[in-house]
Amino acid sequence: MEQYVIKGGNPLVGEVEIGGAKNAALPILAASVMTDDTVYVDNVPDVRDINVMLDTMASLGVMIKHENRHRIILNSANITEYVADNENIKKIRASYYLIGAMLAKYKSAEVTLPGGCDIGCRAIDQHIKGFRALGAEVRIEHGRIKAKAERLRGAHIYMDKVSVGATINVMLAASMAEGLTIIENCAKEPHVVDVANFLSSMGANIRGAGTDVIRIKGVPSLHGSDYTIIPDQIEAGTFMFAAAITHGDVMVKNIIPKHLESISAKLTEIGCEIEEADDCVRVVASKQLRSTQVKTLPYPGFPTDMQPQITVALALAKGTSIVTESIFENRFKYVDELICMGANISVEGNTAIIDGGARFTGANIAAPDLRAGAALVLAALASDGVSVVDDIRYVQRGYEDFHIKLQELGAQIELAESERDISKFRLKTG
Ligand code: UD1
């Protein structure tokens, strides 16, 4: 089992290139089954969740070729199966996008219920409500969601909860429904807009993505496309916080600054200097970090996927901070690991009260989920001594070459597969 072994203390300095957005790529790849034509998708990150999605699609009969590491060619003309049930599919939550996509094209889909990060109850009632409103019969049986329709008809759908997944999934199904669909109380995340842009590039008629109300006029068929995925907001944000936490100076390249506004604003508030250009942002952390208050919210609010990273920064900052998690109910599990490293944090319900100014020391810790895993790596980079991070498969779900990108910024981090590797690292780093 691979681990990261990390010696903290080096400020991260240099440039890092951000890859394509995982959470846009997953539904875009799924949506490629909605046409018989060939689809080219560029800037696809090479991470585990994407590879699970591609394996699942291959098992449905989708022809998949890698033109290079990040450019994928897909052809779904010969899909033989509408049942997605390979052994890995449960590991990714985004498998549910195959329901919206296959329901749209084939009016039939069956997908094993999703897994994903264990960060609290993750209902799919809004997805199901949307599919039913479009005329599908949806049942959950034997751990699978089964959706079927004679025909899909446009409908007026009000989402009871702002959900990225439900907004995208219902948008997929509605793209090929008869007539007009209006979805209200939509998620506005950049990846919702990216999926809408991709569907439009295939001939769908979608207006309003990025606002609260999306209007979709269904079309009978979609055609091929050549599409480039947007940069990953959360990967970018993670490296921005890596600069802050290690008192470094990092140029984060290939990003869309607009998507990072809430993150840049908080970094400025806690004492970092931010310089923005067209497609990059530089974070300089030369001063002692300061405390703040933050509440996670749907876009354009501060992302829940950045909550563990800011908590690590605030544990080191001067003063008392409060972090409130308003999206998921169980997203502070990593705090116990941070306490082992020296943080002073108490969690009450969905709020973490952080008594800042901690000095972290290296420890043996485990990643409880994807983003918390990344945040613990950042904490280790700011610690005295050596840390070993277990369960890094979670981190690898969503970060491509994480340790290599960190090494290129001067971090002392390596992959270790055995005690021997860890001892060698300790000897090498003194
Ligand atoms: C997506 C992201 C995840 C991110 C989250 C919020 C992917 C693959 N994952 O997850 O990284 O943390 O957005 O930005 O894109 N909910 C319901 N009923 C539903 C659907 C959701 O009650 O039918 C609730 C959830 O339990 C949660 C909240 O709505 O409390 C937000 O969930 P949602 O936006 O759907 O998150 P995901 O799409 O699962």
CSV table of C-alpha atoms and ligand atoms in Angstrom, one decimal:
chain,number,residue,atom,x,y,z
A,1,MET,CA,0.0,0.0,0.0
A,2,GLU,CA,1.5,3.3,-1.0
A,3,GLN,CA,2.0,6.1,1.5
A,4,TYR,CA,3.5,9.6,1.3
A,5,VAL,CA,6.5,10.3,3.4
A,6,ILE,CA,7.1,14.0,4.0
A,7,LYS,CA,9.7,16.1,5.7
A,8,GLY,CA,8.2,19.5,6.5
A,9,GLY,CA,9.8,22.9,6.8
A,10,ASN,CA,10.5,24.0,3.2
A,11,PRO,CA,8.5,27.0,1.9
A,12,LEU,CA,7.1,26.1,-1.5
A,13,VAL,CA,8.5,28.3,-4.2
A,14,GLY,CA,8.0,28.2,-8.0
A,15,GLU,CA,5.4,27.5,-10.6
A,16,VAL,CA,2.7,24.8,-10.9
A,17,GLU,CA,0.5,23.9,-13.8
A,18,ILE,CA,-3.1,23.0,-13.0
A,19,GLY,CA,-4.8,20.2,-14.8
A,20,GLY,CA,-8.4,19.8,-16.1
A,21,ALA,CA,-11.3,19.8,-13.6
A,22,LYS,CA,-12.1,16.3,-12.4
A,23,ASN,CA,-15.7,17.3,-11.5
A,24,ALA,CA,-16.3,18.6,-15.0
A,25,ALA,CA,-14.5,15.8,-16.7
A,26,LEU,CA,-16.6,13.0,-15.0
A,27,PRO,CA,-20.0,14.2,-16.3
A,28,ILE,CA,-18.5,15.3,-19.7
A,29,LEU,CA,-17.1,11.8,-20.3
A,30,ALA,CA,-20.4,10.3,-19.2
A,31,ALA,CA,-22.3,12.6,-21.6
A,32,SER,CA,-20.2,11.4,-24.5
A,33,VAL,CA,-22.5,8.4,-24.6
A,34,MET,CA,-25.3,10.7,-25.7
A,35,THR,CA,-24.1,10.7,-29.4
A,36,ASP,CA,-23.2,7.9,-31.8
A,37,ASP,CA,-20.5,10.3,-33.3
A,38,THR,CA,-16.9,10.4,-32.1
A,39,VAL,CA,-16.2,12.8,-29.2
A,40,TYR,CA,-12.7,14.2,-28.4
A,41,VAL,CA,-12.2,15.4,-24.9
A,42,ASP,CA,-9.0,17.3,-24.0
A,43,ASN,CA,-7.5,18.3,-20.7
A,44,VAL,CA,-8.9,15.3,-18.9
A,45,PRO,CA,-6.9,14.8,-15.7
A,46,ASP,CA,-5.2,11.4,-15.2
A,47,VAL,CA,-6.7,10.6,-11.8
A,48,ARG,CA,-8.3,7.5,-10.3
A,49,ASP,CA,-11.9,8.6,-10.4
A,50,ILE,CA,-11.6,9.4,-14.2
A,51,ASN,CA,-10.0,6.0,-14.8
A,52,VAL,CA,-12.8,4.2,-13.0
A,53,MET,CA,-15.3,6.1,-15.1
A,54,LEU,CA,-13.5,5.2,-18.3
A,55,ASP,CA,-13.3,1.5,-17.3
A,56,THR,CA,-17.0,1.5,-16.6
A,57,MET,CA,-17.8,3.1,-19.9
A,58,ALA,CA,-15.6,0.6,-21.7
A,59,SER,CA,-17.6,-2.2,-20.0
A,60,LEU,CA,-20.8,-0.7,-21.6
A,61,GLY,CA,-19.2,-1.0,-25.0
A,62,VAL,CA,-17.9,2.5,-25.4
A,63,MET,CA,-14.7,2.6,-27.6
A,64,ILE,CA,-12.1,4.6,-25.8
A,65,LYS,CA,-8.6,5.7,-27.0
A,66,HIS,CA,-6.0,7.9,-25.3
A,67,GLU,CA,-4.5,10.2,-28.0
A,68,ASN,CA,-2.2,11.3,-25.2
A,69,ARG,CA,-2.3,11.4,-21.4
A,70,HIS,CA,-5.0,14.1,-21.3
A,71,ARG,CA,-6.8,13.8,-24.7
A,72,ILE,CA,-9.4,11.0,-25.0
A,73,ILE,CA,-11.4,9.8,-28.0
A,74,LEU,CA,-14.7,8.2,-27.3
A,75,ASN,CA,-17.2,6.5,-29.6
A,76,SER,CA,-20.5,5.1,-28.2
A,77,ALA,CA,-22.1,4.0,-31.5
A,78,ASN,CA,-21.9,0.4,-30.4
A,79,ILE,CA,-23.1,0.5,-26.8
A,80,THR,CA,-24.3,-3.0,-25.9
A,81,GLU,CA,-25.3,-2.5,-22.3
A,82,TYR,CA,-27.3,0.0,-20.3
A,83,VAL,CA,-26.2,-1.5,-17.0
A,84,ALA,CA,-23.2,0.0,-15.3
A,85,ASP,CA,-22.0,-2.4,-12.7
A,86,ASN,CA,-18.3,-3.1,-12.7
A,87,GLU,CA,-16.6,-3.8,-9.4
A,88,ASN,CA,-15.1,-0.3,-9.1
A,89,ILE,CA,-18.1,1.8,-10.0
A,90,LYS,CA,-19.3,2.0,-6.4
A,91,LYS,CA,-16.0,3.8,-5.6
A,92,ILE,CA,-17.0,6.9,-7.5
A,93,ARG,CA,-20.0,9.0,-6.8
A,94,ALA,CA,-20.1,10.5,-10.3
A,95,SER,CA,-21.1,7.1,-11.7
A,96,TYR,CA,-24.6,8.5,-11.4
A,97,TYR,CA,-24.0,10.7,-14.4
A,98,LEU,CA,-24.3,7.7,-16.5
A,99,ILE,CA,-28.0,7.5,-15.5
A,100,GLY,CA,-28.8,11.0,-16.8
A,101,ALA,CA,-26.8,10.4,-20.0
A,102,MET,CA,-28.1,6.9,-20.8
A,103,LEU,CA,-31.7,7.8,-19.9
A,104,ALA,CA,-31.4,10.8,-22.4
A,105,LYS,CA,-30.1,8.7,-25.3
A,106,TYR,CA,-31.5,5.2,-24.7
A,107,LYS,CA,-34.4,5.9,-22.3
A,108,SER,CA,-33.0,3.2,-20.0
A,109,ALA,CA,-30.2,3.1,-17.5
A,110,GLU,CA,-29.2,0.9,-14.6
A,111,VAL,CA,-26.3,1.9,-12.4
A,112,THR,CA,-24.9,0.6,-9.1
A,113,LEU,CA,-25.5,3.1,-6.3
A,114,PRO,CA,-22.7,5.6,-5.9
A,115,GLY,CA,-20.0,5.7,-3.3
A,116,GLY,CA,-17.4,8.5,-3.3
A,117,CYS,CA,-16.0,10.3,-0.2
A,118,ASP,CA,-17.4,9.4,3.2
A,119,ILE,CA,-18.2,13.0,4.2
A,120,GLY,CA,-21.8,12.5,5.4
A,121,CYS,CA,-25.1,11.4,4.0
A,122,ARG,CA,-25.2,12.0,0.3
A,123,ALA,CA,-28.8,11.7,-0.9
A,124,ILE,CA,-29.8,11.5,-4.5
A,125,ASP,CA,-33.4,12.4,-4.0
A,126,GLN,CA,-33.1,15.5,-6.2
A,127,HIS,CA,-31.7,13.5,-9.1
A,128,ILE,CA,-34.6,11.1,-8.8
A,129,LYS,CA,-37.2,13.8,-8.5
A,130,GLY,CA,-35.8,15.4,-11.7
A,131,PHE,CA,-35.8,12.2,-13.7
A,132,ARG,CA,-39.4,11.4,-12.5
A,133,ALA,CA,-40.6,14.9,-13.5
A,134,LEU,CA,-39.2,14.3,-17.0
A,135,GLY,CA,-41.4,11.1,-17.2
A,136,ALA,CA,-39.0,8.4,-16.1
A,137,GLU,CA,-39.9,5.5,-13.9
A,138,VAL,CA,-37.1,5.3,-11.3
A,139,ARG,CA,-36.6,2.5,-8.8
A,140,ILE,CA,-33.9,1.5,-6.4
A,141,GLU,CA,-33.5,-2.2,-6.2
A,142,HIS,CA,-30.7,-4.5,-5.1
A,143,GLY,CA,-28.3,-1.6,-4.6
A,144,ARG,CA,-28.9,-0.2,-8.1
A,145,ILE,CA,-30.8,2.8,-9.5
A,146,LYS,CA,-33.0,1.7,-12.5
A,147,ALA,CA,-34.5,4.4,-14.7
A,148,LYS,CA,-36.7,3.8,-17.7
A,149,ALA,CA,-39.0,5.9,-19.8
A,150,GLU,CA,-41.1,5.4,-22.9
A,151,ARG,CA,-40.3,9.1,-23.7
A,152,LEU,CA,-38.9,12.0,-21.8
A,153,ARG,CA,-41.0,15.2,-21.7
A,154,GLY,CA,-39.7,18.6,-20.6
A,155,ALA,CA,-40.9,19.8,-17.2
A,156,HIS,CA,-40.6,22.6,-14.7
A,157,ILE,CA,-38.4,21.4,-11.9
A,158,TYR,CA,-37.6,23.1,-8.6
A,159,MET,CA,-34.6,21.7,-6.8
A,160,ASP,CA,-35.3,21.6,-3.0
A,161,LYS,CA,-31.5,21.7,-2.4
A,162,VAL,CA,-28.7,23.3,-4.4
A,163,SER,CA,-27.0,20.2,-5.8
A,164,VAL,CA,-24.1,20.1,-8.3
A,165,GLY,CA,-24.8,16.5,-9.1
A,166,ALA,CA,-28.6,16.8,-9.5
A,167,THR,CA,-28.4,20.0,-11.6
A,168,ILE,CA,-26.0,18.3,-14.0
A,169,ASN,CA,-27.8,14.9,-14.1
A,170,VAL,CA,-31.2,16.5,-14.8
A,171,MET,CA,-29.6,18.8,-17.4
A,172,LEU,CA,-28.2,15.7,-19.2
A,173,ALA,CA,-31.5,13.9,-19.3
A,174,ALA,CA,-33.5,17.1,-20.3
A,175,SER,CA,-31.1,17.8,-23.2
A,176,MET,CA,-32.8,15.0,-25.2
A,177,ALA,CA,-36.4,15.3,-23.7
A,178,GLU,CA,-39.2,16.6,-25.8
A,179,GLY,CA,-40.0,20.3,-25.2
A,180,LEU,CA,-38.8,22.8,-22.7
A,181,THR,CA,-37.3,22.0,-19.2
A,182,ILE,CA,-36.8,24.7,-16.7
A,183,ILE,CA,-34.7,23.8,-13.7
A,184,GLU,CA,-34.9,26.3,-10.8
A,185,ASN,CA,-32.5,26.6,-7.8
A,186,CYS,CA,-29.6,25.2,-9.8
A,187,ALA,CA,-26.0,24.8,-8.7
A,188,LYS,CA,-23.8,27.5,-10.3
A,189,GLU,CA,-20.4,25.9,-10.0
A,190,PRO,CA,-18.0,26.4,-12.9
A,191,HIS,CA,-18.2,22.7,-13.8
A,192,VAL,CA,-22.0,23.0,-14.2
A,193,VAL,CA,-21.3,25.7,-16.8
A,194,ASP,CA,-18.6,23.5,-18.4
A,195,VAL,CA,-21.0,20.6,-18.8
A,196,ALA,CA,-23.6,22.9,-20.3
A,197,ASN,CA,-21.0,24.2,-22.8
A,198,PHE,CA,-20.0,20.7,-23.7
A,199,LEU,CA,-23.6,19.7,-24.3
A,200,SER,CA,-24.1,22.8,-26.4
A,201,SER,CA,-21.1,22.0,-28.4
A,202,MET,CA,-22.8,18.7,-29.3
A,203,GLY,CA,-26.0,20.5,-30.4
A,204,ALA,CA,-28.0,20.8,-27.2
A,205,ASN,CA,-30.0,23.9,-26.5
A,206,ILE,CA,-29.2,25.1,-23.0
A,207,ARG,CA,-29.5,28.7,-21.6
A,208,GLY,CA,-28.8,30.0,-18.1
A,209,ALA,CA,-26.1,27.6,-16.8
A,210,GLY,CA,-24.2,29.5,-14.2
A,211,THR,CA,-27.4,31.2,-12.9
A,212,ASP,CA,-30.2,29.9,-10.6
A,213,VAL,CA,-32.4,28.9,-13.6
A,214,ILE,CA,-31.4,26.7,-16.5
A,215,ARG,CA,-33.7,26.4,-19.5
A,216,ILE,CA,-33.3,23.5,-21.8
A,217,LYS,CA,-35.1,22.9,-25.1
A,218,GLY,CA,-34.7,19.2,-25.8
A,219,VAL,CA,-33.3,18.0,-29.2
A,220,PRO,CA,-33.8,14.6,-30.7
A,221,SER,CA,-30.1,13.9,-31.3
A,222,LEU,CA,-26.6,15.2,-30.5
A,223,HIS,CA,-23.5,15.2,-32.6
A,224,GLY,CA,-19.8,14.8,-32.0
A,225,SER,CA,-17.6,17.4,-30.5
A,226,ASP,CA,-14.0,18.3,-29.7
A,227,TYR,CA,-14.0,19.9,-26.3
A,228,THR,CA,-11.4,21.1,-23.8
A,229,ILE,CA,-12.2,20.9,-20.1
A,230,ILE,CA,-11.8,23.9,-17.8
A,231,PRO,CA,-9.0,24.0,-15.2
A,232,ASP,CA,-9.6,22.5,-11.8
A,233,GLN,CA,-10.7,25.1,-9.3
A,234,ILE,CA,-10.0,22.9,-6.3
A,235,GLU,CA,-6.6,21.7,-7.4
A,236,ALA,CA,-5.7,25.3,-8.0
A,237,GLY,CA,-7.0,26.3,-4.6
A,238,THR,CA,-5.1,23.5,-2.9
A,239,PHE,CA,-1.8,24.8,-4.3
A,240,MET,CA,-2.7,28.4,-3.4
A,241,PHE,CA,-3.2,27.2,0.2
A,242,ALA,CA,0.0,25.2,0.0
A,243,ALA,CA,1.8,28.4,-0.7
A,244,ALA,CA,0.1,30.1,2.3
A,245,ILE,CA,0.6,27.2,4.7
A,246,THR,CA,4.4,26.8,4.0
A,247,HIS,CA,5.0,30.6,3.8
A,248,GLY,CA,6.0,30.2,0.2
A,249,ASP,CA,5.7,32.0,-3.1
A,250,VAL,CA,3.8,30.0,-5.8
A,251,MET,CA,2.6,30.9,-9.3
A,252,VAL,CA,-0.4,28.8,-10.0
A,253,LYS,CA,-0.7,28.5,-13.8
A,254,ASN,CA,-3.4,27.6,-16.3
A,255,ILE,CA,-6.4,28.7,-14.2
A,256,ILE,CA,-9.4,30.9,-14.5
A,257,PRO,CA,-9.0,33.6,-11.8
A,258,LYS,CA,-12.8,34.3,-11.7
A,259,HIS,CA,-13.4,30.7,-10.4
A,260,LEU,CA,-11.0,31.3,-7.6
A,261,GLU,CA,-12.4,34.6,-6.2
A,262,SER,CA,-13.7,33.3,-2.9
A,263,ILE,CA,-10.4,31.5,-2.3
A,264,SER,CA,-8.2,34.5,-3.2
A,265,ALA,CA,-10.4,36.7,-1.0
A,266,LYS,CA,-9.9,34.5,2.0
A,267,LEU,CA,-6.1,34.2,1.4
A,268,THR,CA,-5.9,38.0,1.2
A,269,GLU,CA,-7.9,38.2,4.5
A,270,ILE,CA,-5.5,36.0,6.3
A,271,GLY,CA,-2.5,38.0,5.2
A,272,CYS,CA,-1.3,36.6,1.8
A,273,GLU,CA,-0.5,38.7,-1.2
A,274,ILE,CA,-2.4,37.7,-4.4
A,275,GLU,CA,-1.4,38.8,-7.9
A,276,GLU,CA,-3.7,37.8,-10.7
A,277,ALA,CA,-3.1,37.7,-14.4
A,278,ASP,CA,-5.1,36.3,-17.3
A,279,ASP,CA,-4.6,32.7,-16.6
A,280,CYS,CA,-2.5,32.5,-13.5
A,281,VAL,CA,-2.4,33.7,-9.9
A,282,ARG,CA,0.6,34.2,-7.6
A,283,VAL,CA,0.3,33.6,-3.9
A,284,VAL,CA,3.0,35.1,-1.6
A,285,ALA,CA,2.9,34.4,2.1
A,286,SER,CA,5.6,36.4,3.7
A,287,LYS,CA,3.8,37.4,6.9
A,288,GLN,CA,2.4,35.5,9.8
A,289,LEU,CA,-1.1,34.3,8.8
A,290,ARG,CA,-4.1,35.9,10.6
A,291,SER,CA,-7.4,34.3,11.8
A,292,THR,CA,-10.7,34.6,10.0
A,293,GLN,CA,-14.2,33.2,9.9
A,294,VAL,CA,-15.4,31.1,6.9
A,295,LYS,CA,-18.6,29.3,6.0
A,296,THR,CA,-18.7,26.9,3.1
A,297,LEU,CA,-21.4,27.7,0.6
A,298,PRO,CA,-22.5,26.7,-3.0
A,299,TYR,CA,-20.6,28.7,-5.7
A,300,PRO,CA,-19.7,31.6,-5.7
A,301,GLY,CA,-19.3,31.0,-2.0
A,302,PHE,CA,-16.3,29.4,-0.4
A,303,PRO,CA,-16.1,25.7,-1.6
A,304,THR,CA,-16.7,22.9,0.8
A,305,ASP,CA,-13.9,21.1,-1.1
A,306,MET,CA,-11.5,23.8,0.2
A,307,GLN,CA,-12.7,23.5,3.8
A,308,PRO,CA,-9.9,21.2,5.1
A,309,GLN,CA,-7.2,23.2,3.4
A,310,ILE,CA,-8.3,26.5,5.0
A,311,THR,CA,-8.7,24.8,8.4
A,312,VAL,CA,-5.0,23.7,8.2
A,313,ALA,CA,-4.0,27.3,7.4
A,314,LEU,CA,-6.1,28.7,10.3
A,315,ALA,CA,-4.6,26.2,12.8
A,316,LEU,CA,-1.3,27.9,12.1
A,317,ALA,CA,-2.6,31.4,11.9
A,318,LYS,CA,-2.5,33.9,14.8
A,319,GLY,CA,-5.8,34.2,16.7
A,320,THR,CA,-9.1,32.3,16.9
A,321,SER,CA,-10.9,31.3,13.8
A,322,ILE,CA,-14.3,29.7,13.1
A,323,VAL,CA,-15.0,27.4,10.1
A,324,THR,CA,-18.6,26.4,9.5
A,325,GLU,CA,-19.4,23.6,7.1
A,326,SER,CA,-22.9,24.1,5.6
A,327,ILE,CA,-22.8,21.6,2.7
A,328,PHE,CA,-21.9,18.2,4.2
A,329,GLU,CA,-22.6,17.1,7.8
A,330,ASN,CA,-19.6,15.0,8.4
A,331,ARG,CA,-16.6,16.8,7.0
A,332,PHE,CA,-14.4,17.3,10.0
A,333,LYS,CA,-13.2,13.8,10.4
A,334,TYR,CA,-9.6,14.8,9.6
A,335,VAL,CA,-9.4,17.2,12.6
A,336,ASP,CA,-8.4,14.3,14.9
A,337,GLU,CA,-5.3,13.8,12.6
A,338,LEU,CA,-4.5,17.5,12.7
A,339,ILE,CA,-4.8,17.4,16.5
A,340,CYS,CA,-2.2,14.6,16.5
A,341,MET,CA,0.1,17.0,14.6
A,342,GLY,CA,-0.4,19.7,17.2
A,343,ALA,CA,-3.5,21.7,16.1
A,344,ASN,CA,-5.8,23.1,18.7
A,345,ILE,CA,-9.3,22.6,17.2
A,346,SER,CA,-12.6,21.7,18.7
A,347,VAL,CA,-15.5,20.6,16.6
A,348,GLU,CA,-19.1,21.2,17.6
A,349,GLY,CA,-21.6,20.0,15.1
A,350,ASN,CA,-20.8,21.6,11.8
A,351,THR,CA,-18.5,24.2,13.3
A,352,ALA,CA,-14.8,24.0,14.0
A,353,ILE,CA,-13.3,26.5,16.5
A,354,ILE,CA,-9.7,26.9,15.9
A,355,ASP,CA,-7.3,28.2,18.5
A,356,GLY,CA,-4.5,29.2,16.1
A,357,GLY,CA,-0.8,29.6,16.4
A,358,ALA,CA,0.0,25.9,16.5
A,359,ARG,CA,3.4,24.5,15.6
A,360,PHE,CA,2.8,21.2,13.8
A,361,THR,CA,5.1,18.2,14.4
A,362,GLY,CA,5.4,15.3,12.0
A,363,ALA,CA,3.2,12.3,12.7
A,364,ASN,CA,1.8,9.1,11.2
A,365,ILE,CA,-1.6,10.1,9.8
A,366,ALA,CA,-4.2,8.7,7.4
A,367,ALA,CA,-6.3,10.5,4.7
A,368,PRO,CA,-10.0,10.0,5.6
A,369,ASP,CA,-11.1,11.4,2.2
A,370,LEU,CA,-9.9,13.1,-0.9
A,371,ARG,CA,-9.7,16.8,0.1
A,372,ALA,CA,-8.9,16.1,3.7
A,373,GLY,CA,-6.1,13.9,2.5
A,374,ALA,CA,-4.6,16.7,0.5
A,375,ALA,CA,-5.0,19.1,3.4
A,376,LEU,CA,-3.1,16.7,5.7
A,377,VAL,CA,-0.3,16.6,3.2
A,378,LEU,CA,-0.1,20.4,3.3
A,379,ALA,CA,-0.1,20.2,7.1
A,380,ALA,CA,2.8,17.7,7.0
A,381,LEU,CA,4.7,20.1,4.7
A,382,ALA,CA,4.4,22.8,7.4
A,383,SER,CA,5.5,20.4,10.2
A,384,ASP,CA,8.8,19.9,12.0
A,385,GLY,CA,10.1,16.5,11.2
A,386,VAL,CA,8.8,13.6,9.2
A,387,SER,CA,5.2,12.5,8.6
A,388,VAL,CA,3.8,9.4,7.0
A,389,VAL,CA,0.4,9.8,5.3
A,390,ASP,CA,-1.6,6.6,4.8
A,391,ASP,CA,-4.6,5.8,2.6
A,392,ILE,CA,-3.3,8.1,-0.1
A,393,ARG,CA,-5.5,6.3,-2.7
A,394,TYR,CA,-8.1,8.9,-1.6
A,395,VAL,CA,-5.8,11.8,-2.7
A,396,GLN,CA,-5.0,10.0,-5.9
A,397,ARG,CA,-8.7,10.0,-6.7
A,398,GLY,CA,-8.5,13.7,-7.5
A,399,TYR,CA,-5.0,15.0,-7.8
A,400,GLU,CA,-2.7,14.1,-10.7
A,401,ASP,CA,1.0,13.7,-9.8
A,402,PHE,CA,0.3,15.5,-6.5
A,403,HIS,CA,3.7,14.6,-4.9
A,404,ILE,CA,5.6,15.3,-8.1
A,405,LYS,CA,4.0,18.8,-8.4
A,406,LEU,CA,4.9,19.5,-4.8
A,407,GLN,CA,8.5,18.2,-5.3
A,408,GLU,CA,8.8,20.6,-8.2
A,409,LEU,CA,8.0,23.4,-5.8
A,410,GLY,CA,10.7,22.3,-3.4
A,411,ALA,CA,8.7,20.0,-1.1
A,412,GLN,CA,10.4,17.0,0.4
A,413,ILE,CA,7.8,14.4,-0.3
A,414,GLU,CA,8.1,10.9,-1.8
A,415,LEU,CA,5.9,7.8,-2.4
A,416,ALA,CA,6.8,5.0,0.0
A,417,GLU,CA,5.8,1.4,-0.3
A,418,SER,CA,7.6,-0.1,2.6
A,419,GLU,CA,9.3,0.7,6.0
A,420,ARG,CA,12.5,0.5,4.0
A,421,ASP,CA,11.5,3.3,1.7
A,422,ILE,CA,10.6,5.4,4.8
A,423,SER,CA,13.9,4.7,6.5
A,424,LYS,CA,15.8,5.6,3.3
A,425,PHE,CA,13.9,8.9,3.1
A,426,ARG,CA,14.7,9.7,6.7
A,427,LEU,CA,18.4,9.1,6.0
A,428,LYS,CA,18.3,11.1,2.9
A,429,THR,CA,16.6,14.1,4.4
A,430,GLY,CA,18.5,14.0,7.7
B,1,UD1,C1,-20.1,17.6,-6.0
B,1,UD1,C2,-18.6,17.3,-6.0
B,1,UD1,C3,-18.0,17.4,-4.6
B,1,UD1,C4,-18.3,18.7,-3.9
B,1,UD1,C5,-19.9,18.9,-4.0
B,1,UD1,C6,-20.3,20.3,-3.5
B,1,UD1,C7,-18.4,15.8,-7.9
B,1,UD1,C8,-18.1,14.4,-8.4
B,1,UD1,N1,-18.4,16.0,-6.6
B,1,UD1,O1,-20.6,16.5,-5.2
B,1,UD1,O2,-16.6,17.3,-4.8
B,1,UD1,O3,-18.0,18.6,-2.6
B,1,UD1,O4,-20.3,18.8,-5.4
B,1,UD1,O5,-19.6,21.3,-4.2
B,1,UD1,O6,-18.7,16.7,-8.7
B,1,UD1,N2,-28.1,16.5,-1.8
B,1,UD1,C9,-29.4,16.1,-1.5
B,1,UD1,N3,-30.1,15.5,-2.4
B,1,UD1,C10,-29.6,15.2,-3.7
B,1,UD1,C11,-28.3,15.7,-4.0
B,1,UD1,C12,-27.6,16.3,-3.0
B,1,UD1,O7,-29.9,16.3,-0.4
B,1,UD1,O8,-30.3,14.6,-4.5
B,1,UD1,C13,-27.3,17.2,-0.7
B,1,UD1,C14,-26.0,16.5,-0.3
B,1,UD1,O9,-26.3,15.5,0.6
B,1,UD1,C15,-25.2,17.6,0.1
B,1,UD1,C16,-25.6,18.8,-0.8
B,1,UD1,O10,-26.9,18.5,-1.3
B,1,UD1,O11,-25.5,17.9,1.5
B,1,UD1,C17,-24.7,19.2,-1.9
B,1,UD1,O12,-24.4,18.0,-2.6
B,1,UD1,P1,-24.1,18.0,-4.2
B,1,UD1,O13,-23.9,19.5,-4.6
B,1,UD1,O14,-25.1,17.2,-4.9
B,1,UD1,O15,-22.7,17.3,-4.2
B,1,UD1,P2,-22.2,16.2,-5.2
B,1,UD1,O16,-22.7,16.5,-6.6
B,1,UD1,O17,-22.4,14.9,-4.6
